[in-house]
Short mmCIF file of C-alpha atoms in Angstrom, two decimals:
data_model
loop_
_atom_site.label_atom_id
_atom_site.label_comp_id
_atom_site.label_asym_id
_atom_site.label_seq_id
_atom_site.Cartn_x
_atom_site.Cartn_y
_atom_site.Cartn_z
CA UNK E 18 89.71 -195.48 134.85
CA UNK E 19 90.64 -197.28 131.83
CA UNK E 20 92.36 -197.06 128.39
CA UNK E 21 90.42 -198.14 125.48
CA UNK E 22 92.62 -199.32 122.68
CA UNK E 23 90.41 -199.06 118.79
CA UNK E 24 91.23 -200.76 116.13
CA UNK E 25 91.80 -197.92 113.54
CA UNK E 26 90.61 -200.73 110.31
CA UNK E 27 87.41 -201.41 111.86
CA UNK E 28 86.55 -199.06 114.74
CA UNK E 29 86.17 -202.10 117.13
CA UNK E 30 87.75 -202.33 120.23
CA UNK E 31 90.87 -204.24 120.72
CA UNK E 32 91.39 -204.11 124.52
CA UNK E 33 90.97 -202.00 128.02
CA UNK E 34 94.27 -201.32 130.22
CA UNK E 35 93.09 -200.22 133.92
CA UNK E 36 95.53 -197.22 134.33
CA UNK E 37 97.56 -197.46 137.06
CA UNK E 38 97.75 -195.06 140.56
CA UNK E 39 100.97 -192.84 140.59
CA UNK E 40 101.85 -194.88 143.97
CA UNK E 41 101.77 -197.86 142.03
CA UNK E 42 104.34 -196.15 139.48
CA UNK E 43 106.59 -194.55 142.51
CA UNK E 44 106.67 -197.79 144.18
CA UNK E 45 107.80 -199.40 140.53
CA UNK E 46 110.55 -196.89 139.97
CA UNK E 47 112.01 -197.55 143.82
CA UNK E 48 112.46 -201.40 142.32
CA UNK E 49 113.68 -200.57 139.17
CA UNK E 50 116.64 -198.51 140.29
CA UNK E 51 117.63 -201.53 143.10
CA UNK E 52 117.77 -203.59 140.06
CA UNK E 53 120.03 -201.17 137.80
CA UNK E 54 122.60 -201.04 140.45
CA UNK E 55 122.52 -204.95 140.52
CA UNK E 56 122.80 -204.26 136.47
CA UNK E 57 125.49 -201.86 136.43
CA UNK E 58 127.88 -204.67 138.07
CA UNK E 59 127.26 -207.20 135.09
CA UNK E 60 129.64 -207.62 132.55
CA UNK E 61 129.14 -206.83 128.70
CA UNK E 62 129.49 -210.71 127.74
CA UNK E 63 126.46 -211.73 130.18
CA UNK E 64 124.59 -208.26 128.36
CA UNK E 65 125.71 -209.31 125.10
CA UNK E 66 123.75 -213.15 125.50
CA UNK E 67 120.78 -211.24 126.55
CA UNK E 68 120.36 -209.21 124.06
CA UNK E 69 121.32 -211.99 121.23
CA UNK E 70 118.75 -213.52 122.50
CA UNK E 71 116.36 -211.09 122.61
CA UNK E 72 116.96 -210.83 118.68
CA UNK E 73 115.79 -214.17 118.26
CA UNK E 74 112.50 -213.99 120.00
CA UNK E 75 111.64 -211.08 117.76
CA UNK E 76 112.40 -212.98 114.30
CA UNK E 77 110.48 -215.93 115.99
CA UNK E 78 107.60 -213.93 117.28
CA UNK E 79 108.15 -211.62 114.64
CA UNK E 80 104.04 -212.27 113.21
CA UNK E 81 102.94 -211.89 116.79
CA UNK E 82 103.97 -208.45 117.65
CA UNK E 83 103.66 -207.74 113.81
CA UNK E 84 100.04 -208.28 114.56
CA UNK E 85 99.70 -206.13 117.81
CA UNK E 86 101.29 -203.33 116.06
CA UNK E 87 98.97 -203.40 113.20
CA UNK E 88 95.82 -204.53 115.62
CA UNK E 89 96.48 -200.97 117.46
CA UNK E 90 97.46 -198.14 114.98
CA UNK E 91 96.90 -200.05 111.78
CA UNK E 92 100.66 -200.01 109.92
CA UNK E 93 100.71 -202.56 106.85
CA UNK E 94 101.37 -206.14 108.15
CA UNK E 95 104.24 -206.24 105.76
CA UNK E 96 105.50 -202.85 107.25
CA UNK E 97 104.96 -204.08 110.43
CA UNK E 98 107.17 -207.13 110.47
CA UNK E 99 110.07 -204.93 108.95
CA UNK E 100 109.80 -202.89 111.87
CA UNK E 101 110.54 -205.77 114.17
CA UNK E 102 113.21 -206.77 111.67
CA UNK E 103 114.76 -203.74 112.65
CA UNK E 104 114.47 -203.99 115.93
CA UNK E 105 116.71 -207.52 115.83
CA UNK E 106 119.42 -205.62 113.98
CA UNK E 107 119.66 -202.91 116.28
CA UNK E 108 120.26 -205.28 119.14
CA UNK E 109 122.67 -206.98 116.96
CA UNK E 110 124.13 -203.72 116.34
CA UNK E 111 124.69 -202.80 120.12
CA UNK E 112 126.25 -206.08 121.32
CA UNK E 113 128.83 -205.94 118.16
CA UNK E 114 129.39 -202.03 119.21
CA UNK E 115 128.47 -201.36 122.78
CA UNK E 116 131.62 -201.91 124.68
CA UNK E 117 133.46 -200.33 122.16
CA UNK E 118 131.58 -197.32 121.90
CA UNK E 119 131.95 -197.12 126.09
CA UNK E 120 135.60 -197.51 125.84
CA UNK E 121 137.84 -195.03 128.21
CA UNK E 122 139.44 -192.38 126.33
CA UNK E 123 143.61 -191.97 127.55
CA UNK E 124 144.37 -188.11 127.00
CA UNK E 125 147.89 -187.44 126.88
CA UNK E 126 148.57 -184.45 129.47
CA UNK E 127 151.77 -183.69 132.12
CA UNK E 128 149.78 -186.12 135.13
CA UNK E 129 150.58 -189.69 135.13
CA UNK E 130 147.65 -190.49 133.68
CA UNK E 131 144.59 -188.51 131.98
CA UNK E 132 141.41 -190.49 130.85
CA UNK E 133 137.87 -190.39 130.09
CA UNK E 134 135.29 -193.40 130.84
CA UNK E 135 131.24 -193.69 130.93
CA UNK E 136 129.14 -194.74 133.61
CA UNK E 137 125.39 -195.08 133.62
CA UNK E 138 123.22 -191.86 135.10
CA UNK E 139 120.12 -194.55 136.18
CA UNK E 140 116.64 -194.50 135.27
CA UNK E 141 115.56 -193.06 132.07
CA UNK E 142 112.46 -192.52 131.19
CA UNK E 143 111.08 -192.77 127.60
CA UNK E 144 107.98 -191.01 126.26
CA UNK E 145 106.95 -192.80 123.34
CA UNK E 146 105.04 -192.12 120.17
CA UNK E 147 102.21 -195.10 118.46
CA UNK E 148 103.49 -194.10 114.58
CA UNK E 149 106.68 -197.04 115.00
CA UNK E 150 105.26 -198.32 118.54
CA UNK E 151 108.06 -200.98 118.85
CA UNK E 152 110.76 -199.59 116.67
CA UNK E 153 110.68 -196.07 118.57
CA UNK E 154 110.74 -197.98 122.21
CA UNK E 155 113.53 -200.06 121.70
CA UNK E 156 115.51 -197.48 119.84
CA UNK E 157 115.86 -195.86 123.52
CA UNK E 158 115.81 -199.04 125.80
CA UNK E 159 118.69 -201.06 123.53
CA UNK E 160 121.42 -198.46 123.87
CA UNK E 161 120.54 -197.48 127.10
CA UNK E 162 120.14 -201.39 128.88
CA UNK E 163 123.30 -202.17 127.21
CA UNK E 164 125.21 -199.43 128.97
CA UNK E 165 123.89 -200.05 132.38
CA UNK E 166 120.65 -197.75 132.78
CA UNK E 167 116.98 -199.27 133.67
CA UNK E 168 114.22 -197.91 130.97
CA UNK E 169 110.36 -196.72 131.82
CA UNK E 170 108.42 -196.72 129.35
CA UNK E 171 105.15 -194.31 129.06
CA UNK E 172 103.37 -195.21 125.43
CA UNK E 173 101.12 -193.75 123.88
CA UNK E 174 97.75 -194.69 124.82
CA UNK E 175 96.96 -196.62 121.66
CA UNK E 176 99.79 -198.70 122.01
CA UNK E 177 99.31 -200.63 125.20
CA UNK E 178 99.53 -203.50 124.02
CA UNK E 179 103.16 -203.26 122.27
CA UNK E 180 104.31 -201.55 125.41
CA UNK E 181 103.44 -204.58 127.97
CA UNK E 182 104.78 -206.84 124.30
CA UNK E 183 107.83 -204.79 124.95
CA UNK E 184 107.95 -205.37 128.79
CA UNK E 185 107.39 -209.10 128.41
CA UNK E 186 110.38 -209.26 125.82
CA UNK E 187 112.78 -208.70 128.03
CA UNK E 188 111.70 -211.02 130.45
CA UNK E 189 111.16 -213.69 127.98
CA UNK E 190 114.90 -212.68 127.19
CA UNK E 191 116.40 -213.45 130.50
CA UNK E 192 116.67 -209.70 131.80
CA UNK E 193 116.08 -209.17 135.65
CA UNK E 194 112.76 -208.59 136.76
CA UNK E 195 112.40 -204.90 136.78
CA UNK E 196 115.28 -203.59 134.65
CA UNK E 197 112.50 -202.45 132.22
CA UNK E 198 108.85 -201.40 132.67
CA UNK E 199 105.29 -199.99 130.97
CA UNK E 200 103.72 -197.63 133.09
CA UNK E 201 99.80 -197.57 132.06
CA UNK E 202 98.97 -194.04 133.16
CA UNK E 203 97.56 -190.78 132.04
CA UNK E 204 100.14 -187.79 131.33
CA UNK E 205 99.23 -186.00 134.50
CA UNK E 206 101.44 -188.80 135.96
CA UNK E 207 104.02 -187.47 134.04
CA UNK E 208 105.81 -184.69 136.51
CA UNK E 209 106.26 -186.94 139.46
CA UNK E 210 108.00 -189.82 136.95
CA UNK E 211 110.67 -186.86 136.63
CA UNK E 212 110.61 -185.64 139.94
CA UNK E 213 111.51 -189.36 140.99
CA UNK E 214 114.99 -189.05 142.41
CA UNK E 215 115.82 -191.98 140.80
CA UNK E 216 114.83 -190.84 137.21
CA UNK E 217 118.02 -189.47 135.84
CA UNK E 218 117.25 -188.93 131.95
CA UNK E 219 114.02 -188.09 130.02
CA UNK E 220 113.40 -189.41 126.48
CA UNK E 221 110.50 -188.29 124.41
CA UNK E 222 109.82 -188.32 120.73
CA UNK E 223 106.25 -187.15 119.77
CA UNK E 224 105.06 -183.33 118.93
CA UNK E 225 106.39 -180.35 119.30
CA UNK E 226 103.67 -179.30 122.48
CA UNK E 227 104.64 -182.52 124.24
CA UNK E 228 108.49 -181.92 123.68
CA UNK E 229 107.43 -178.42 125.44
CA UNK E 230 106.03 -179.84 128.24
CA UNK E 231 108.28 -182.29 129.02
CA UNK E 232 111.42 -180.69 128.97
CA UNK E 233 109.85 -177.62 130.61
CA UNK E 234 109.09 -180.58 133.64
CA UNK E 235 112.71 -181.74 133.20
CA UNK E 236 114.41 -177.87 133.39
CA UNK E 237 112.64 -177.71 136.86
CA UNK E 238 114.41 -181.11 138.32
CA UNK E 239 117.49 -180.08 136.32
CA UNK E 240 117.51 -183.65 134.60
CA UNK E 241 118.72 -183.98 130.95
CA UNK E 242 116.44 -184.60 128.49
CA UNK E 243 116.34 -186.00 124.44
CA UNK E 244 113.79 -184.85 122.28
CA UNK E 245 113.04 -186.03 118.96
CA UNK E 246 109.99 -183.91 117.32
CA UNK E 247 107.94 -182.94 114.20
CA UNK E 248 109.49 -182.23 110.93
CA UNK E 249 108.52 -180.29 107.70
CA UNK E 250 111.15 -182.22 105.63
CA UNK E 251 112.21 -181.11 102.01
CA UNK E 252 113.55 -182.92 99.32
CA UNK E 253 115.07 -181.11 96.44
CA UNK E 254 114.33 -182.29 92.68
CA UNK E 255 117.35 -180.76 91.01
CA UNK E 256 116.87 -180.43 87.24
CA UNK E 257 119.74 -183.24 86.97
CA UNK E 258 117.75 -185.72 88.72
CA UNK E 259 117.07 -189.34 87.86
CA UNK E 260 112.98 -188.56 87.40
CA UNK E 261 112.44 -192.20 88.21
CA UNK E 262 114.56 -192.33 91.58
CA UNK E 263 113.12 -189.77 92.95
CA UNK E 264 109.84 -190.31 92.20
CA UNK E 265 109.77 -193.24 93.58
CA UNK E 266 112.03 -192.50 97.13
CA UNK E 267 109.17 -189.42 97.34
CA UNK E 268 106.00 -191.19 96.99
CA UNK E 269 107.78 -194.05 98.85
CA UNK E 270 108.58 -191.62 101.81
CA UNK E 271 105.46 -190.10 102.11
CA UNK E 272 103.09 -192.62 101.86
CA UNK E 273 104.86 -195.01 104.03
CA UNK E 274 102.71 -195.92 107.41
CA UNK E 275 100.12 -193.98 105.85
CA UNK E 276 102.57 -191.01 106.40
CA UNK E 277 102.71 -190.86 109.45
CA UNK E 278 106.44 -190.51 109.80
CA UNK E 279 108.52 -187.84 111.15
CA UNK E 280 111.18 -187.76 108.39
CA UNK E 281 108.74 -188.31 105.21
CA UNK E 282 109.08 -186.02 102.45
CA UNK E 283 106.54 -183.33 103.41
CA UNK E 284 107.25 -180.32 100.85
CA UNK E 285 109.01 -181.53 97.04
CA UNK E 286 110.66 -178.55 95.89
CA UNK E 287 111.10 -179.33 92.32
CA UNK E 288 113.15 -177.12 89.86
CA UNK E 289 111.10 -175.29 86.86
CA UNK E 290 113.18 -177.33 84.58
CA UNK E 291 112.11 -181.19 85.50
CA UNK E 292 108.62 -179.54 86.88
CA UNK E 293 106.37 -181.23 84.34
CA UNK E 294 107.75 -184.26 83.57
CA UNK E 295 108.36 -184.96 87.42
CA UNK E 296 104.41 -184.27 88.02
CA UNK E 297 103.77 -186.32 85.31
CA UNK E 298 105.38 -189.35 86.92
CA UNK E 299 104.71 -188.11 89.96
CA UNK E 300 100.89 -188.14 89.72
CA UNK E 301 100.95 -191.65 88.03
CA UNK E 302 103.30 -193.30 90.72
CA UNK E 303 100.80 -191.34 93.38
CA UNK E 304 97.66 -193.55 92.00
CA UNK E 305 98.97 -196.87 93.04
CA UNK E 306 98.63 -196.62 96.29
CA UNK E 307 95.47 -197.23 97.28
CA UNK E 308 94.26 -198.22 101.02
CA UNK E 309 93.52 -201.82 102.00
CA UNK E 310 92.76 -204.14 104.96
CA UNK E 311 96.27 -203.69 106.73
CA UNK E 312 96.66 -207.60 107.79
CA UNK E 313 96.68 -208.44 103.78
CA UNK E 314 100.16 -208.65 102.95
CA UNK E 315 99.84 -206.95 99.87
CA UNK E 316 97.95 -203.68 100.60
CA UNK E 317 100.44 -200.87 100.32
CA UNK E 318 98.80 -198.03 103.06
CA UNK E 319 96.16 -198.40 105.76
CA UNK E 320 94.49 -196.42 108.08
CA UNK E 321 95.66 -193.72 110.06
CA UNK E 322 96.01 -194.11 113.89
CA UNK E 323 92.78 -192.83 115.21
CA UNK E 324 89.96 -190.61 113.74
CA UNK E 325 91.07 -187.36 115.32
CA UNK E 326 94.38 -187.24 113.72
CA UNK E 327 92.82 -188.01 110.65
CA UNK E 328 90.17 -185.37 111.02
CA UNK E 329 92.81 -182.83 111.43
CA UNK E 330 94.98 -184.17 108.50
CA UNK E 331 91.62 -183.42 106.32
CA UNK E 332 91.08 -179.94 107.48
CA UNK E 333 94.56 -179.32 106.70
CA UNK E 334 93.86 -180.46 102.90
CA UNK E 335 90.75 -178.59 102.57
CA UNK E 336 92.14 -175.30 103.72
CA UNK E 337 95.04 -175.50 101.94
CA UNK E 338 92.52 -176.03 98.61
CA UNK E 339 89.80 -173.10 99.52
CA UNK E 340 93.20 -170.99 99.77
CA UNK E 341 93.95 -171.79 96.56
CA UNK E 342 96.07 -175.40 96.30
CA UNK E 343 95.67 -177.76 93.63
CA UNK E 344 94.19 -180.86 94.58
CA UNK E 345 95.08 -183.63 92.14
CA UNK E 346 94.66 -186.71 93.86
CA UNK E 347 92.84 -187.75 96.51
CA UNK E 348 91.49 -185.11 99.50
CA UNK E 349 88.25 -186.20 100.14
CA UNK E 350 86.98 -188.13 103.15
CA UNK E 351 86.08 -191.84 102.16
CA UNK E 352 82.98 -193.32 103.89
CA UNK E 353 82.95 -196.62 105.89
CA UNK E 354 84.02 -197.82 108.82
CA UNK E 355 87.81 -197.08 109.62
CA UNK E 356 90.54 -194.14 109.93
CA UNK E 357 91.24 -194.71 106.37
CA UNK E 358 92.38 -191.44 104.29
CA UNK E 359 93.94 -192.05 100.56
CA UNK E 360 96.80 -190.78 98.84
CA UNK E 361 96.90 -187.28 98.51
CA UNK E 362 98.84 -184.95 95.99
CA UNK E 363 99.06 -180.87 96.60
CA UNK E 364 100.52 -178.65 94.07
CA UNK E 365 100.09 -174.68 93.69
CA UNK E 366 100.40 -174.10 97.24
CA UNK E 367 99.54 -170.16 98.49
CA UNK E 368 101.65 -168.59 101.65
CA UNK E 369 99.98 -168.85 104.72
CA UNK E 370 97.74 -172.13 104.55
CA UNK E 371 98.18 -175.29 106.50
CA UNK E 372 100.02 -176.90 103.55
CA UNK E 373 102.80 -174.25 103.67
CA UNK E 374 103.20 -174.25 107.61
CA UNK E 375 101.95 -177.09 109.34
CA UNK E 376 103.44 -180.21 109.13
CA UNK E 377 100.53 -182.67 107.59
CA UNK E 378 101.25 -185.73 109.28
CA UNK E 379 99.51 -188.59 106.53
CA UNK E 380 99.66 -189.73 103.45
CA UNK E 381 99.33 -185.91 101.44
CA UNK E 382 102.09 -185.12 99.43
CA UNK E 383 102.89 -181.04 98.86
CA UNK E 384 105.20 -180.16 95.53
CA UNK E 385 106.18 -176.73 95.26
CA UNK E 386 107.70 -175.13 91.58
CA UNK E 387 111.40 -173.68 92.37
CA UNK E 388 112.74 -171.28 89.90
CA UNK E 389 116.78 -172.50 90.82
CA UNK E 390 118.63 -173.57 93.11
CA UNK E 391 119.37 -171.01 95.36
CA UNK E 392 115.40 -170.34 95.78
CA UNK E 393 114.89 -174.08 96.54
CA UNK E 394 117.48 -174.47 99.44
CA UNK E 395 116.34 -171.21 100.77
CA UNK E 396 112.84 -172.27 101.04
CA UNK E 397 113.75 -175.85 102.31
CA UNK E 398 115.53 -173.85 105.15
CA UNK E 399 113.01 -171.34 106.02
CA UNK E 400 110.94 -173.89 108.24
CA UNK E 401 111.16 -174.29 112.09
CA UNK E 402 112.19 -178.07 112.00
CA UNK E 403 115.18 -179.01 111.22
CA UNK E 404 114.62 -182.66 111.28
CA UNK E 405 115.77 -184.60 107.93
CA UNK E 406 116.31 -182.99 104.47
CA UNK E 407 116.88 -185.06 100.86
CA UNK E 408 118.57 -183.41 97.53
CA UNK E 409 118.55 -185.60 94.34
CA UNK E 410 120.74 -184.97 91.44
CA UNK E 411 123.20 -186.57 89.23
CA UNK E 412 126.04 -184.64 89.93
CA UNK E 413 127.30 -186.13 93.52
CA UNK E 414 129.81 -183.86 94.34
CA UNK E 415 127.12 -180.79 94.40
CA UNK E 416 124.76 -183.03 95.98
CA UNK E 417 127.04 -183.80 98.74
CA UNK E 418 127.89 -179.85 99.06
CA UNK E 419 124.22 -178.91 99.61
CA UNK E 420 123.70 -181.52 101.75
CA UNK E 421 126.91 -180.65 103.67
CA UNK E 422 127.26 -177.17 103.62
CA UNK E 423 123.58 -175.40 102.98
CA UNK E 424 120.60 -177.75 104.20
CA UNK E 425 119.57 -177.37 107.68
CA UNK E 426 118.43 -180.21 109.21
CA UNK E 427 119.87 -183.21 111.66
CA UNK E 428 120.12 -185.71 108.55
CA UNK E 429 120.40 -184.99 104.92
CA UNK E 430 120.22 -187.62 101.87
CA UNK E 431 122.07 -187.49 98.98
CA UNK E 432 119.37 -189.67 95.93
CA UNK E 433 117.58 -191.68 98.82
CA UNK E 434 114.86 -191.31 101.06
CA UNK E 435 115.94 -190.51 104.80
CA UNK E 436 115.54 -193.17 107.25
CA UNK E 437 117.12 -194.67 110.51
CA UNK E 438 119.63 -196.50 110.81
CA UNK E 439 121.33 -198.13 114.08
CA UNK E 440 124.72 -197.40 112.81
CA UNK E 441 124.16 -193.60 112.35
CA UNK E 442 123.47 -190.91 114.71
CA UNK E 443 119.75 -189.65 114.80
CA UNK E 444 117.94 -186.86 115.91
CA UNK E 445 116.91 -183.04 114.69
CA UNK E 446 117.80 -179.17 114.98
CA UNK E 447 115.63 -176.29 115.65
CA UNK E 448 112.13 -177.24 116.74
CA UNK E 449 112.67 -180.89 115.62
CA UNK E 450 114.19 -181.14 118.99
CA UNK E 451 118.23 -181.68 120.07
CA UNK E 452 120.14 -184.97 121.36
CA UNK E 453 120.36 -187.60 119.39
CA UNK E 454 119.68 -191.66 119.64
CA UNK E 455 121.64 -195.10 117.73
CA UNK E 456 125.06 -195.52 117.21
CA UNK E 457 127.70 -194.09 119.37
CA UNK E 458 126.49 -190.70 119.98
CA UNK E 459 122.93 -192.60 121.28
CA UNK E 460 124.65 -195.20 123.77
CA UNK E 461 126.31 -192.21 125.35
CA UNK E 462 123.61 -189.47 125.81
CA UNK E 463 122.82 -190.61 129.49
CA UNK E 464 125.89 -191.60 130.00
CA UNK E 465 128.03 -189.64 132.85
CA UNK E 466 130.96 -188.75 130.77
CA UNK E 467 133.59 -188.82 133.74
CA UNK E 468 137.40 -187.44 133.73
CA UNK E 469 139.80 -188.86 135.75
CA UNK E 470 143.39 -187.74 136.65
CA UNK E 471 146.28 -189.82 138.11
CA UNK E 472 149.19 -187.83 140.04
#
């Protein structure tokens, strides 16, 4: 049996990857943790070279996996090669921050002495979604490499190519043979890669029905897991609000990668009092963005991933307008080859349809009237995500107490569109998933976080 990877532009296909027999990937997980103990043993300045120069193969490669990424699941060329930049700084970020970040903590207590210190758990494995196929990969192998584990990777099946890309990266950086690997195989695979004794940690970031099934796998073998889900994300328009800023960081957030990100603005609860003249601007921002050929530079959104995903995303529109919606931009299926859907704006939303409880993962952005406040952060709270939340206004210090004290969600932005960032913690509440990846809180997830005590 074989993968087929489709271009989502054209409809042609890009490659076949011959899946691989679950002996194969039990034999490749035996290897992989000989090699981590070997791993454990080397010393942060030998990791630190490694992973510098993994950074510079990405900025000098930077068009070539640019190009897989947008080959396979058809993200903007220009977005595409900022995702890789990203990927260079979050290496960076981990060889600046690593060893710090692992540092034993000294507890003062009546023994001699009292101290905390990390050590590695082993092999985690990493479920991986296409929508940032390197970004999202590395974002788990980084932290984790650098603090002594070994990383499998299972992608998702449109993104072979960027997960043997990713595989070949570290070779091509000087990492031992082994220390991380691709395994092209089906999710029925999936239980015995956590029943390995050797696989210590589970990873995933994807929907909420894989998140299910995974850690449902993981509670069985007792193994910890990550999860990183869907999102229904607010942002709240206060009446105080720069119209401009935030007009721009919500069309900007949703219609990035064709919006097919987890922490895009799904539902803009705008207050009665900026209503109009935010839809105003709104609408004309909305029009600009217009689908293209995603190599050209300067097209701004291209297709979505794959034809089924954007067959759903359309049903989701067009029972959200027979409900009763407004439709002012956008909605309709355009014909020609491709996954391409364009820029959609929803206002007038009724209880109960898709647009109101689903999370519409493309480029449709939903606007809802709020009569105050209070209404708007209740409603931005009554969702089963908990993911990432925004709030613009003018007055900081009440932005910064919503944001603090009221929204519910793993990240909240005070005038600026959510996004990731190696030097903050990330992850979600509620159904968006719990444990969280980057910075110091990521390194040390699958970390064993051991006391000892000196008499």
């Amino acid at each position: 049996m074989a993968i087929d990877v489709i271009n989502p532009a054209t409809g042609e296909l890009v490659k076949s990857y011959e899946l691989m027999s679950q002996e194969t990937v039990m034999g490749m997980i035996d290897t992989m943790a000989d090699v981590r103990r070997s791993w454990q043993e080397t010393p942060f300045s030998e990791r630190h070279l490694l992973f510098l120069r993994m950074a510079d193969i990405l900025r000098r490669d930077c068009r070539e996996f640019a190009t897989i990424i947008t080959e396979e699941m058809g993200k903007p060329f220009k977005q595409a090669k900022n995702e890789i930049e990203k990927c260079a700084w979050l290496c960076e970020y981990y060889v600046e921050n690593a060893e710090e970040h692992l540092q034993p903590q000294f507890i003062e207590t009546e023994r001699k002495k009292s101290y905390t210190c990390y050590e590695p758990l082993g092999v985690v494995f990493a479920v991986m979604p296409w929508n940032y196929p390197i970004w999202q990969v590395m974002r788990f192998a980084v932290p984790n490499i650098m603090g002594g584990n070994a990383g499998l990777l299972k992608h998702a099946p449109n993104s072979m190519g960027a997960a043997l890309a990713i595989e070949k990266l570290f070779i091509d950086a000087g990492f031992p043979h082994g220390l991380f690997r691709s395994v092209i195989a089906d999710v029925d695979v999936v239980p015995a890669i956590i029943a390995h004794p050797e696989v210590t940690g589970i990873t995933l970031t994807g929907s909420e029905g894989a998140g299910a099934a995974v850690a449902s796998e993981a509670g069985k073998q007792l193994k910890k897991v990550v999860l990183e889900l869907g999102g229904s994300d607010p942002y709240i328009i206060c009446e105080d609000a720069d119209i401009d800023l935030a007009v721009d960081a919500c069309v900007k957030s949703r219609y990035l990668n064709a919006g097919q990100v987890c922490i895009a603005a799904k539902r803009i609860l705008v207050l009665d009092g900026i209503y109009d003249a935010f839809m105003e601007r709104l609408l004309e921002e909305a029009k600009q963005y217009t689908c293209g050929d995603p190599m050209d530079e300067a097209t701004m959104m291209g297709p979505m991933a794959r034809a089924d995903l954007r067959e759903t995303l359309h049903r989701q529109v067009s029972e959200s307008v027979q409900a009763g919606a407004s439709c002012l931009l956008g909605g309709e299926m355009p014909e020609g080859p491709g996954c391409y859907y364009p820029a959609t704006l929803l206002a007038d939303i009724p209880e109960g349809c898709p647009a109101s409880t689903q999370e519409l993962f493309g480029p449709v952005i939903t606007v809802w009237r709020m009569p105050d406040i209070d209404e708007a952060v209740k409603i931005a709270n009554e969702t089963a995500y908990g993911l990432s939340a925004g709030i613009f206004t003018t007055n900081l210090e009440e932005g910064e107490r919503i944001a603090r004290d009221l929204l519910r969600a793993g990240t909240v932005s005070v005038n600026a569109c959510v996004s990731s960032d190696p030097r903050l913690p990330f992850g979600g509440i509620k159904r968006s998933g719990y444990g969280r990846e980057m910075a110091s809180a990521g390194i040390r997830e699958f970390m064993n976080l051991k006391t000892v005590v000196v008499d």
